[in-house]
Amino acid sequence: MLLADSRARAIVTTRELWQPLRWRRHEFAFLREVLLVGGGHTGPDERDFNALAGAASDRLEGAPTRADDPAFWLHTSGSTGTPKWAVHLQRSMLYSERRYAAPFVGLRPGDVVVCGSPCFHAYPLGFTTYFALKAGATVVLNAQRSTPARMFELIRRYRATVFVGVPTLYAQMLNAASSGDGADLSSVRASFSAAERLPAELYRRWRHRFGVEILDGAGATETLHTFISNRAGEARPGSAGRVVPGYDVRLVDERGVDVPTGEVGDLLVRGGSLFAGYWRRDEVTRRALQGDWYRTGDKYRRDADGYLWHMGRADDLLRVSGHWVSPAEVEAALITHPAVLEAAVVGQEDRDELIKPKAFVVLREGASASEGLAEALKAHVKAAIAPFQYPRWIEFRDHLPKTATGKIQRYKLRAREMVE
């Protein structure tokens, strides 16, 4: 789908990844060159990338570009449905590095970065390429699946100083560490999180277990990287942090009017790393870009100190008993229970066709699903937050549907409920 949608003229890939597509070559009308990394025999109309690189000159003239020329595309993660290509400009990487990476991450020569997310998405791309290159830091690239054991191994072997993950991975690593997995993070000075809201309980458990803060932040493929972030020594557990200097954000109601402090609004952002538009998606681009502002589709509230709190996607919020319910708040309450590893909350109709919260729960190792536990979790949420927010139904699952970046795909859970 990515190859056809992009209309790419060339693809650089491995033989293993190309093999399932070889028989479908006729479907890619724009594809002219297939360059295979790894050497060996190539089929018709395929070329050996290593041989071509070996025969090429070791000197390369830089292209005469301007700051506002297109530079690269990033594919959105697809957490809400069909992914899109976001077109970024030549200035985008440098802007993100100057505004966020330099003051908030502070990479320097001698730092070793281990990342638990795929490098082709916006959040890990920064840490594993242009942030590290600008700072002269070392990056450990991982070709294997990012299991807790693998992450602990890489951190220990390479004495990593910076660890980059997502909330799901942090929860899995804590669970593995409590089960006796060798976990030595003594070399790590900072951990970073994005992609989804980091629950306060995860932050506290990680800091208590390893003595290291997780600095959570908020960004988007369309902004290239982080534009709201916690700063070392100033983190507020459960929040995304404060606005990164160089960016502006607004929280607005359905009329586009700014909401007061403490109230929930739609998040808009502007800044120098904003994308130019979606490739071949003009109508979607017009909806997303409103002048200088990008409408993120997320709901936030801002407290009196300027910290921003993620309340969920605009289409995730539920109207229950006349009140707005944030699935993110219910999920955060659920994971404070010692039996819960992960949770996702969506809306489901009851017998009266009224929307109520339903929770999908993944249990920690050693915990067993039962009606008694389900009732205990409902009571736990009632005690932790407003009683009307508790999940009326709880379904235990072995895993939750996620994107490659670790975001929970709630739309798949909603679709499942509609089918049933």
JSON list of C-alpha atoms in Angstrom, two decimals, residues 149-342:
[
{"chain": "A", "resi": 149, "resn": "ALA", "atom": "CA", "xyz": [14.86, -8.60, 27.42]},
{"chain": "A", "resi": 150, "resn": "ARG", "atom": "CA", "xyz": [16.35, -7.19, 24.21]},
{"chain": "A", "resi": 151, "resn": "MET", "atom": "CA", "xyz": [16.18, -3.61, 25.51]},
{"chain": "A", "resi": 152, "resn": "PHE", "atom": "CA", "xyz": [17.82, -4.54, 28.82]},
{"chain": "A", "resi": 153, "resn": "GLU", "atom": "CA", "xyz": [20.53, -6.42, 26.90]},
{"chain": "A", "resi": 154, "resn": "LEU", "atom": "CA", "xyz": [21.36, -3.47, 24.62]},
{"chain": "A", "resi": 155, "resn": "ILE", "atom": "CA", "xyz": [21.35, -0.96, 27.48]},
{"chain": "A", "resi": 156, "resn": "ARG", "atom": "CA", "xyz": [23.66, -3.17, 29.53]},
{"chain": "A", "resi": 157, "resn": "ARG", "atom": "CA", "xyz": [26.01, -4.15, 26.68]},
{"chain": "A", "resi": 158, "resn": "TYR", "atom": "CA", "xyz": [26.52, -0.66, 25.28]},
{"chain": "A", "resi": 159, "resn": "ARG", "atom": "CA", "xyz": [26.17, 1.28, 28.56]},
{"chain": "A", "resi": 160, "resn": "ALA", "atom": "CA", "xyz": [23.40, 3.41, 27.09]},
{"chain": "A", "resi": 161, "resn": "THR", "atom": "CA", "xyz": [23.00, 6.88, 28.58]},
{"chain": "A", "resi": 162, "resn": "VAL", "atom": "CA", "xyz": [19.68, 7.75, 26.87]},
{"chain": "A", "resi": 163, "resn": "PHE", "atom": "CA", "xyz": [16.75, 5.38, 26.44]},
{"chain": "A", "resi": 164, "resn": "VAL", "atom": "CA", "xyz": [13.84, 6.16, 24.10]},
{"chain": "A", "resi": 165, "resn": "GLY", "atom": "CA", "xyz": [10.58, 4.24, 24.38]},
{"chain": "A", "resi": 166, "resn": "VAL", "atom": "CA", "xyz": [6.79, 4.40, 24.41]},
{"chain": "A", "resi": 167, "resn": "PRO", "atom": "CA", "xyz": [4.41, 3.82, 27.37]},
{"chain": "A", "resi": 168, "resn": "THR", "atom": "CA", "xyz": [3.60, 0.26, 26.33]},
{"chain": "A", "resi": 169, "resn": "LEU", "atom": "CA", "xyz": [7.27, -0.71, 26.27]},
{"chain": "A", "resi": 170, "resn": "TYR", "atom": "CA", "xyz": [7.94, 0.96, 29.63]},
{"chain": "A", "resi": 171, "resn": "ALA", "atom": "CA", "xyz": [5.08, -1.04, 31.17]},
{"chain": "A", "resi": 172, "resn": "GLN", "atom": "CA", "xyz": [6.40, -4.29, 29.67]},
{"chain": "A", "resi": 173, "resn": "MET", "atom": "CA", "xyz": [9.95, -3.59, 30.91]},
{"chain": "A", "resi": 174, "resn": "LEU", "atom": "CA", "xyz": [8.72, -2.88, 34.44]},
{"chain": "A", "resi": 175, "resn": "ASN", "atom": "CA", "xyz": [6.72, -6.10, 34.38]},
{"chain": "A", "resi": 176, "resn": "ALA", "atom": "CA", "xyz": [9.75, -8.06, 33.16]},
{"chain": "A", "resi": 177, "resn": "ALA", "atom": "CA", "xyz": [12.01, -6.48, 35.78]},
{"chain": "A", "resi": 178, "resn": "SER", "atom": "CA", "xyz": [9.58, -7.46, 38.55]},
{"chain": "A", "resi": 179, "resn": "SER", "atom": "CA", "xyz": [9.67, -11.04, 37.25]},
{"chain": "A", "resi": 180, "resn": "GLY", "atom": "CA", "xyz": [13.43, -11.31, 37.64]},
{"chain": "A", "resi": 181, "resn": "ASP", "atom": "CA", "xyz": [14.66, -10.22, 34.18]},
{"chain": "A", "resi": 182, "resn": "GLY", "atom": "CA", "xyz": [18.19, -8.80, 34.46]},
{"chain": "A", "resi": 183, "resn": "ALA", "atom": "CA", "xyz": [17.65, -5.03, 34.41]},
{"chain": "A", "resi": 184, "resn": "ASP", "atom": "CA", "xyz": [20.67, -2.76, 34.80]},
{"chain": "A", "resi": 185, "resn": "LEU", "atom": "CA", "xyz": [19.93, 0.86, 33.94]},
{"chain": "A", "resi": 186, "resn": "SER", "atom": "CA", "xyz": [22.75, 2.35, 36.01]},
{"chain": "A", "resi": 187, "resn": "SER", "atom": "CA", "xyz": [24.27, 3.97, 32.91]},
{"chain": "A", "resi": 188, "resn": "VAL", "atom": "CA", "xyz": [21.04, 5.71, 31.82]},
{"chain": "A", "resi": 189, "resn": "ARG", "atom": "CA", "xyz": [20.77, 9.42, 32.68]},
{"chain": "A", "resi": 190, "resn": "ALA", "atom": "CA", "xyz": [17.44, 10.11, 30.94]},
{"chain": "A", "resi": 191, "resn": "SER", "atom": "CA", "xyz": [14.47, 8.28, 29.44]},
{"chain": "A", "resi": 192, "resn": "PHE", "atom": "CA", "xyz": [12.01, 9.75, 26.95]},
{"chain": "A", "resi": 193, "resn": "SER", "atom": "CA", "xyz": [8.45, 8.86, 26.01]},
{"chain": "A", "resi": 194, "resn": "ALA", "atom": "CA", "xyz": [5.95, 9.93, 23.35]},
{"chain": "A", "resi": 195, "resn": "ALA", "atom": "CA", "xyz": [3.34, 8.48, 20.96]},
{"chain": "A", "resi": 196, "resn": "GLU", "atom": "CA", "xyz": [0.74, 8.10, 23.74]},
{"chain": "A", "resi": 197, "resn": "ARG", "atom": "CA", "xyz": [0.09, 9.67, 27.11]},
{"chain": "A", "resi": 198, "resn": "LEU", "atom": "CA", "xyz": [2.43, 8.33, 29.80]},
{"chain": "A", "resi": 199, "resn": "PRO", "atom": "CA", "xyz": [0.29, 7.55, 32.88]},
{"chain": "A", "resi": 200, "resn": "ALA", "atom": "CA", "xyz": [1.55, 9.06, 36.13]},
{"chain": "A", "resi": 201, "resn": "GLU", "atom": "CA", "xyz": [1.68, 5.60, 37.72]},
{"chain": "A", "resi": 202, "resn": "LEU", "atom": "CA", "xyz": [4.12, 4.35, 35.06]},
{"chain": "A", "resi": 203, "resn": "TYR", "atom": "CA", "xyz": [6.33, 7.39, 35.61]},
{"chain": "A", "resi": 204, "resn": "ARG", "atom": "CA", "xyz": [6.40, 6.81, 39.38]},
{"chain": "A", "resi": 205, "resn": "ARG", "atom": "CA", "xyz": [7.03, 3.06, 39.11]},
{"chain": "A", "resi": 206, "resn": "TRP", "atom": "CA", "xyz": [9.87, 3.56, 36.60]},
{"chain": "A", "resi": 207, "resn": "ARG", "atom": "CA", "xyz": [11.53, 6.26, 38.70]},
{"chain": "A", "resi": 208, "resn": "HIS", "atom": "CA", "xyz": [11.17, 4.19, 41.88]},
{"chain": "A", "resi": 209, "resn": "ARG", "atom": "CA", "xyz": [12.59, 1.04, 40.23]},
{"chain": "A", "resi": 210, "resn": "PHE", "atom": "CA", "xyz": [15.43, 2.58, 38.23]},
{"chain": "A", "resi": 211, "resn": "GLY", "atom": "CA", "xyz": [16.01, 6.04, 39.69]},
{"chain": "A", "resi": 212, "resn": "VAL", "atom": "CA", "xyz": [15.54, 7.68, 36.28]},
{"chain": "A", "resi": 213, "resn": "GLU", "atom": "CA", "xyz": [12.87, 10.14, 35.13]},
{"chain": "A", "resi": 214, "resn": "ILE", "atom": "CA", "xyz": [10.79, 9.47, 32.03]},
{"chain": "A", "resi": 215, "resn": "LEU", "atom": "CA", "xyz": [10.41, 12.80, 30.24]},
{"chain": "A", "resi": 216, "resn": "ASP", "atom": "CA", "xyz": [7.10, 12.59, 28.43]},
{"chain": "A", "resi": 217, "resn": "GLY", "atom": "CA", "xyz": [6.17, 14.86, 25.54]},
{"chain": "A", "resi": 218, "resn": "ALA", "atom": "CA", "xyz": [3.69, 15.37, 22.75]},
{"chain": "A", "resi": 219, "resn": "GLY", "atom": "CA", "xyz": [4.39, 15.67, 19.06]},
{"chain": "A", "resi": 220, "resn": "ALA", "atom": "CA", "xyz": [2.95, 14.59, 15.75]},
{"chain": "A", "resi": 221, "resn": "THR", "atom": "CA", "xyz": [4.15, 13.34, 12.40]},
{"chain": "A", "resi": 222, "resn": "GLU", "atom": "CA", "xyz": [2.79, 16.61, 11.01]},
{"chain": "A", "resi": 223, "resn": "THR", "atom": "CA", "xyz": [4.99, 18.70, 13.36]},
{"chain": "A", "resi": 224, "resn": "LEU", "atom": "CA", "xyz": [7.95, 16.34, 12.81]},
{"chain": "A", "resi": 225, "resn": "HIS", "atom": "CA", "xyz": [8.75, 16.09, 16.49]},
{"chain": "A", "resi": 226, "resn": "THR", "atom": "CA", "xyz": [7.95, 17.20, 20.03]},
{"chain": "A", "resi": 227, "resn": "PHE", "atom": "CA", "xyz": [6.31, 20.58, 20.66]},
{"chain": "A", "resi": 228, "resn": "ILE", "atom": "CA", "xyz": [5.08, 19.99, 24.24]},
{"chain": "A", "resi": 229, "resn": "SER", "atom": "CA", "xyz": [7.47, 18.42, 26.73]},
{"chain": "A", "resi": 230, "resn": "ASN", "atom": "CA", "xyz": [8.44, 17.87, 30.32]},
{"chain": "A", "resi": 231, "resn": "ARG", "atom": "CA", "xyz": [11.91, 19.10, 31.22]},
{"chain": "A", "resi": 232, "resn": "ALA", "atom": "CA", "xyz": [14.41, 17.31, 33.47]},
{"chain": "A", "resi": 233, "resn": "GLY", "atom": "CA", "xyz": [13.77, 18.19, 37.12]},
{"chain": "A", "resi": 234, "resn": "GLU", "atom": "CA", "xyz": [10.43, 19.84, 36.28]},
{"chain": "A", "resi": 235, "resn": "ALA", "atom": "CA", "xyz": [8.35, 16.86, 35.15]},
{"chain": "A", "resi": 236, "resn": "ARG", "atom": "CA", "xyz": [4.74, 16.71, 36.25]},
{"chain": "A", "resi": 237, "resn": "PRO", "atom": "CA", "xyz": [3.67, 13.01, 36.20]},
{"chain": "A", "resi": 238, "resn": "GLY", "atom": "CA", "xyz": [0.73, 12.36, 33.89]},
{"chain": "A", "resi": 239, "resn": "SER", "atom": "CA", "xyz": [1.13, 15.58, 31.92]},
{"chain": "A", "resi": 240, "resn": "ALA", "atom": "CA", "xyz": [2.71, 16.10, 28.50]},
{"chain": "A", "resi": 241, "resn": "GLY", "atom": "CA", "xyz": [4.67, 19.04, 29.92]},
{"chain": "A", "resi": 242, "resn": "ARG", "atom": "CA", "xyz": [4.71, 22.64, 28.76]},
{"chain": "A", "resi": 243, "resn": "VAL", "atom": "CA", "xyz": [4.95, 24.20, 25.31]},
{"chain": "A", "resi": 244, "resn": "VAL", "atom": "CA", "xyz": [8.42, 24.01, 23.74]},
{"chain": "A", "resi": 245, "resn": "PRO", "atom": "CA", "xyz": [9.69, 27.57, 23.02]},
{"chain": "A", "resi": 246, "resn": "GLY", "atom": "CA", "xyz": [9.36, 28.27, 19.29]},
{"chain": "A", "resi": 247, "resn": "TYR", "atom": "CA", "xyz": [5.89, 26.72, 19.11]},
{"chain": "A", "resi": 248, "resn": "ASP", "atom": "CA", "xyz": [2.48, 28.15, 19.93]},
{"chain": "A", "resi": 249, "resn": "VAL", "atom": "CA", "xyz": [-0.57, 26.13, 20.93]},
{"chain": "A", "resi": 250, "resn": "ARG", "atom": "CA", "xyz": [-4.23, 26.96, 21.34]},
{"chain": "A", "resi": 251, "resn": "LEU", "atom": "CA", "xyz": [-7.05, 25.03, 23.01]},
{"chain": "A", "resi": 252, "resn": "VAL", "atom": "CA", "xyz": [-10.34, 25.90, 21.34]},
{"chain": "A", "resi": 253, "resn": "ASP", "atom": "CA", "xyz": [-14.00, 24.93, 21.55]},
{"chain": "A", "resi": 254, "resn": "GLU", "atom": "CA", "xyz": [-16.20, 23.81, 18.65]},
{"chain": "A", "resi": 255, "resn": "ARG", "atom": "CA", "xyz": [-16.59, 27.47, 17.55]},
{"chain": "A", "resi": 256, "resn": "GLY", "atom": "CA", "xyz": [-12.83, 28.02, 17.45]},
{"chain": "A", "resi": 257, "resn": "VAL", "atom": "CA", "xyz": [-12.82, 30.19, 20.60]},
{"chain": "A", "resi": 258, "resn": "ASP", "atom": "CA", "xyz": [-10.03, 29.71, 23.14]},
{"chain": "A", "resi": 259, "resn": "VAL", "atom": "CA", "xyz": [-11.20, 27.84, 26.24]},
{"chain": "A", "resi": 260, "resn": "PRO", "atom": "CA", "xyz": [-10.37, 29.02, 29.79]},
{"chain": "A", "resi": 261, "resn": "THR", "atom": "CA", "xyz": [-7.59, 27.47, 31.85]},
{"chain": "A", "resi": 262, "resn": "GLY", "atom": "CA", "xyz": [-8.65, 24.10, 33.22]},
{"chain": "A", "resi": 263, "resn": "GLU", "atom": "CA", "xyz": [-11.20, 23.38, 30.50]},
{"chain": "A", "resi": 264, "resn": "VAL", "atom": "CA", "xyz": [-10.83, 20.82, 27.71]},
{"chain": "A", "resi": 265, "resn": "GLY", "atom": "CA", "xyz": [-10.33, 22.04, 24.15]},
{"chain": "A", "resi": 266, "resn": "ASP", "atom": "CA", "xyz": [-9.14, 20.95, 20.71]},
{"chain": "A", "resi": 267, "resn": "LEU", "atom": "CA", "xyz": [-5.37, 21.34, 20.36]},
{"chain": "A", "resi": 268, "resn": "LEU", "atom": "CA", "xyz": [-3.98, 23.54, 17.57]},
{"chain": "A", "resi": 269, "resn": "VAL", "atom": "CA", "xyz": [-0.24, 24.11, 17.07]},
{"chain": "A", "resi": 270, "resn": "ARG", "atom": "CA", "xyz": [2.01, 26.21, 14.87]},
{"chain": "A", "resi": 271, "resn": "GLY", "atom": "CA", "xyz": [5.79, 26.36, 14.50]},
{"chain": "A", "resi": 272, "resn": "GLY", "atom": "CA", "xyz": [8.69, 26.17, 12.08]},
{"chain": "A", "resi": 273, "resn": "SER", "atom": "CA", "xyz": [8.67, 22.37, 11.65]},
{"chain": "A", "resi": 274, "resn": "LEU", "atom": "CA", "xyz": [5.04, 22.14, 10.53]},
{"chain": "A", "resi": 275, "resn": "PHE", "atom": "CA", "xyz": [4.42, 19.96, 7.47]},
{"chain": "A", "resi": 276, "resn": "ALA", "atom": "CA", "xyz": [3.49, 21.47, 4.09]},
{"chain": "A", "resi": 277, "resn": "GLY", "atom": "CA", "xyz": [0.53, 19.14, 3.50]},
{"chain": "A", "resi": 278, "resn": "TYR", "atom": "CA", "xyz": [-0.40, 15.53, 2.78]},
{"chain": "A", "resi": 279, "resn": "TRP", "atom": "CA", "xyz": [0.76, 13.95, -0.48]},
{"chain": "A", "resi": 280, "resn": "ARG", "atom": "CA", "xyz": [-2.20, 13.72, -2.87]},
{"chain": "A", "resi": 281, "resn": "ARG", "atom": "CA", "xyz": [-4.71, 14.43, -0.06]},
{"chain": "A", "resi": 282, "resn": "ASP", "atom": "CA", "xyz": [-5.76, 18.02, -0.73]},
{"chain": "A", "resi": 283, "resn": "GLU", "atom": "CA", "xyz": [-9.13, 17.81, 1.00]},
{"chain": "A", "resi": 284, "resn": "VAL", "atom": "CA", "xyz": [-7.66, 16.25, 4.14]},
{"chain": "A", "resi": 285, "resn": "THR", "atom": "CA", "xyz": [-4.88, 18.87, 4.11]},
{"chain": "A", "resi": 286, "resn": "ARG", "atom": "CA", "xyz": [-7.42, 21.70, 4.01]},
{"chain": "A", "resi": 287, "resn": "ARG", "atom": "CA", "xyz": [-9.21, 20.27, 7.04]},
{"chain": "A", "resi": 288, "resn": "ALA", "atom": "CA", "xyz": [-5.99, 19.81, 9.01]},
{"chain": "A", "resi": 289, "resn": "LEU", "atom": "CA", "xyz": [-4.28, 23.12, 8.20]},
{"chain": "A", "resi": 290, "resn": "GLN", "atom": "CA", "xyz": [-6.05, 26.31, 9.20]},
{"chain": "A", "resi": 291, "resn": "GLY", "atom": "CA", "xyz": [-3.75, 29.10, 8.11]},
{"chain": "A", "resi": 292, "resn": "ASP", "atom": "CA", "xyz": [-0.57, 28.79, 10.21]},
{"chain": "A", "resi": 293, "resn": "TRP", "atom": "CA", "xyz": [-2.25, 26.33, 12.57]},
{"chain": "A", "resi": 294, "resn": "TYR", "atom": "CA", "xyz": [-2.45, 22.54, 12.46]},
{"chain": "A", "resi": 295, "resn": "ARG", "atom": "CA", "xyz": [-5.52, 20.96, 14.07]},
{"chain": "A", "resi": 296, "resn": "THR", "atom": "CA", "xyz": [-4.11, 17.87, 15.77]},
{"chain": "A", "resi": 297, "resn": "GLY", "atom": "CA", "xyz": [-7.39, 16.07, 16.53]},
{"chain": "A", "resi": 298, "resn": "ASP", "atom": "CA", "xyz": [-6.37, 15.77, 20.20]},
{"chain": "A", "resi": 299, "resn": "LYS", "atom": "CA", "xyz": [-8.16, 17.09, 23.28]},
{"chain": "A", "resi": 300, "resn": "TYR", "atom": "CA", "xyz": [-6.12, 18.75, 26.04]},
{"chain": "A", "resi": 301, "resn": "ARG", "atom": "CA", "xyz": [-6.57, 20.89, 29.10]},
{"chain": "A", "resi": 302, "resn": "ARG", "atom": "CA", "xyz": [-4.02, 23.38, 30.45]},
{"chain": "A", "resi": 303, "resn": "ASP", "atom": "CA", "xyz": [-3.50, 23.91, 34.19]},
{"chain": "A", "resi": 304, "resn": "ALA", "atom": "CA", "xyz": [-2.62, 27.15, 35.96]},
{"chain": "A", "resi": 305, "resn": "ASP", "atom": "CA", "xyz": [1.12, 26.42, 35.67]},
{"chain": "A", "resi": 306, "resn": "GLY", "atom": "CA", "xyz": [1.00, 25.91, 31.90]},
{"chain": "A", "resi": 307, "resn": "TYR", "atom": "CA", "xyz": [1.23, 22.11, 31.93]},
{"chain": "A", "resi": 308, "resn": "LEU", "atom": "CA", "xyz": [-0.88, 20.39, 29.30]},
{"chain": "A", "resi": 309, "resn": "TRP", "atom": "CA", "xyz": [-2.83, 17.19, 29.98]},
{"chain": "A", "resi": 310, "resn": "HIS", "atom": "CA", "xyz": [-3.90, 14.86, 27.18]},
{"chain": "A", "resi": 311, "resn": "MET", "atom": "CA", "xyz": [-7.56, 13.91, 27.43]},
{"chain": "A", "resi": 312, "resn": "GLY", "atom": "CA", "xyz": [-7.73, 11.73, 24.32]},
{"chain": "A", "resi": 313, "resn": "ARG", "atom": "CA", "xyz": [-8.47, 12.01, 20.63]},
{"chain": "A", "resi": 314, "resn": "ALA", "atom": "CA", "xyz": [-11.38, 14.24, 19.67]},
{"chain": "A", "resi": 315, "resn": "ASP", "atom": "CA", "xyz": [-13.36, 11.19, 18.53]},
{"chain": "A", "resi": 316, "resn": "ASP", "atom": "CA", "xyz": [-12.42, 9.20, 21.67]},
{"chain": "A", "resi": 317, "resn": "LEU", "atom": "CA", "xyz": [-14.23, 11.36, 24.28]},
{"chain": "A", "resi": 318, "resn": "LEU", "atom": "CA", "xyz": [-17.47, 9.90, 25.61]},
{"chain": "A", "resi": 319, "resn": "ARG", "atom": "CA", "xyz": [-20.59, 11.70, 26.83]},
{"chain": "A", "resi": 320, "resn": "VAL", "atom": "CA", "xyz": [-21.69, 9.75, 29.91]},
{"chain": "A", "resi": 321, "resn": "SER", "atom": "CA", "xyz": [-24.48, 10.84, 32.27]},
{"chain": "A", "resi": 322, "resn": "GLY", "atom": "CA", "xyz": [-24.24, 14.34, 30.87]},
{"chain": "A", "resi": 323, "resn": "HIS", "atom": "CA", "xyz": [-20.49, 14.58, 31.51]},
{"chain": "A", "resi": 324, "resn": "TRP", "atom": "CA", "xyz": [-17.50, 14.29, 29.19]},
{"chain": "A", "resi": 325, "resn": "VAL", "atom": "CA", "xyz": [-15.39, 11.21, 29.98]},
{"chain": "A", "resi": 326, "resn": "SER", "atom": "CA", "xyz": [-11.78, 10.93, 28.84]},
{"chain": "A", "resi": 327, "resn": "PRO", "atom": "CA", "xyz": [-10.79, 7.31, 28.06]},
{"chain": "A", "resi": 328, "resn": "ALA", "atom": "CA", "xyz": [-7.20, 8.28, 28.90]},
{"chain": "A", "resi": 329, "resn": "GLU", "atom": "CA", "xyz": [-8.19, 9.14, 32.48]},
{"chain": "A", "resi": 330, "resn": "VAL", "atom": "CA", "xyz": [-10.05, 5.85, 32.93]},
{"chain": "A", "resi": 331, "resn": "GLU", "atom": "CA", "xyz": [-7.10, 3.92, 31.47]},
{"chain": "A", "resi": 332, "resn": "ALA", "atom": "CA", "xyz": [-4.69, 5.75, 33.79]},
{"chain": "A", "resi": 333, "resn": "ALA", "atom": "CA", "xyz": [-6.87, 4.81, 36.78]},
{"chain": "A", "resi": 334, "resn": "LEU", "atom": "CA", "xyz": [-7.01, 1.16, 35.71]},
{"chain": "A", "resi": 335, "resn": "ILE", "atom": "CA", "xyz": [-3.24, 0.72, 35.44]},
{"chain": "A", "resi": 336, "resn": "THR", "atom": "CA", "xyz": [-2.76, 1.86, 39.03]},
{"chain": "A", "resi": 337, "resn": "HIS", "atom": "CA", "xyz": [-4.26, -1.50, 39.99]},
{"chain": "A", "resi": 338, "resn": "PRO", "atom": "CA", "xyz": [-1.43, -4.01, 40.62]},
{"chain": "A", "resi": 339, "resn": "ALA", "atom": "CA", "xyz": [-2.99, -6.63, 38.33]},
{"chain": "A", "resi": 340, "resn": "VAL", "atom": "CA", "xyz": [-3.22, -4.41, 35.24]},
{"chain": "A", "resi": 341, "resn": "LEU", "atom": "CA", "xyz": [-0.48, -4.09, 32.63]},
{"chain": "A", "resi": 342, "resn": "GLU", "atom": "CA", "xyz": [-2.39, -2.20, 29.89]}
]
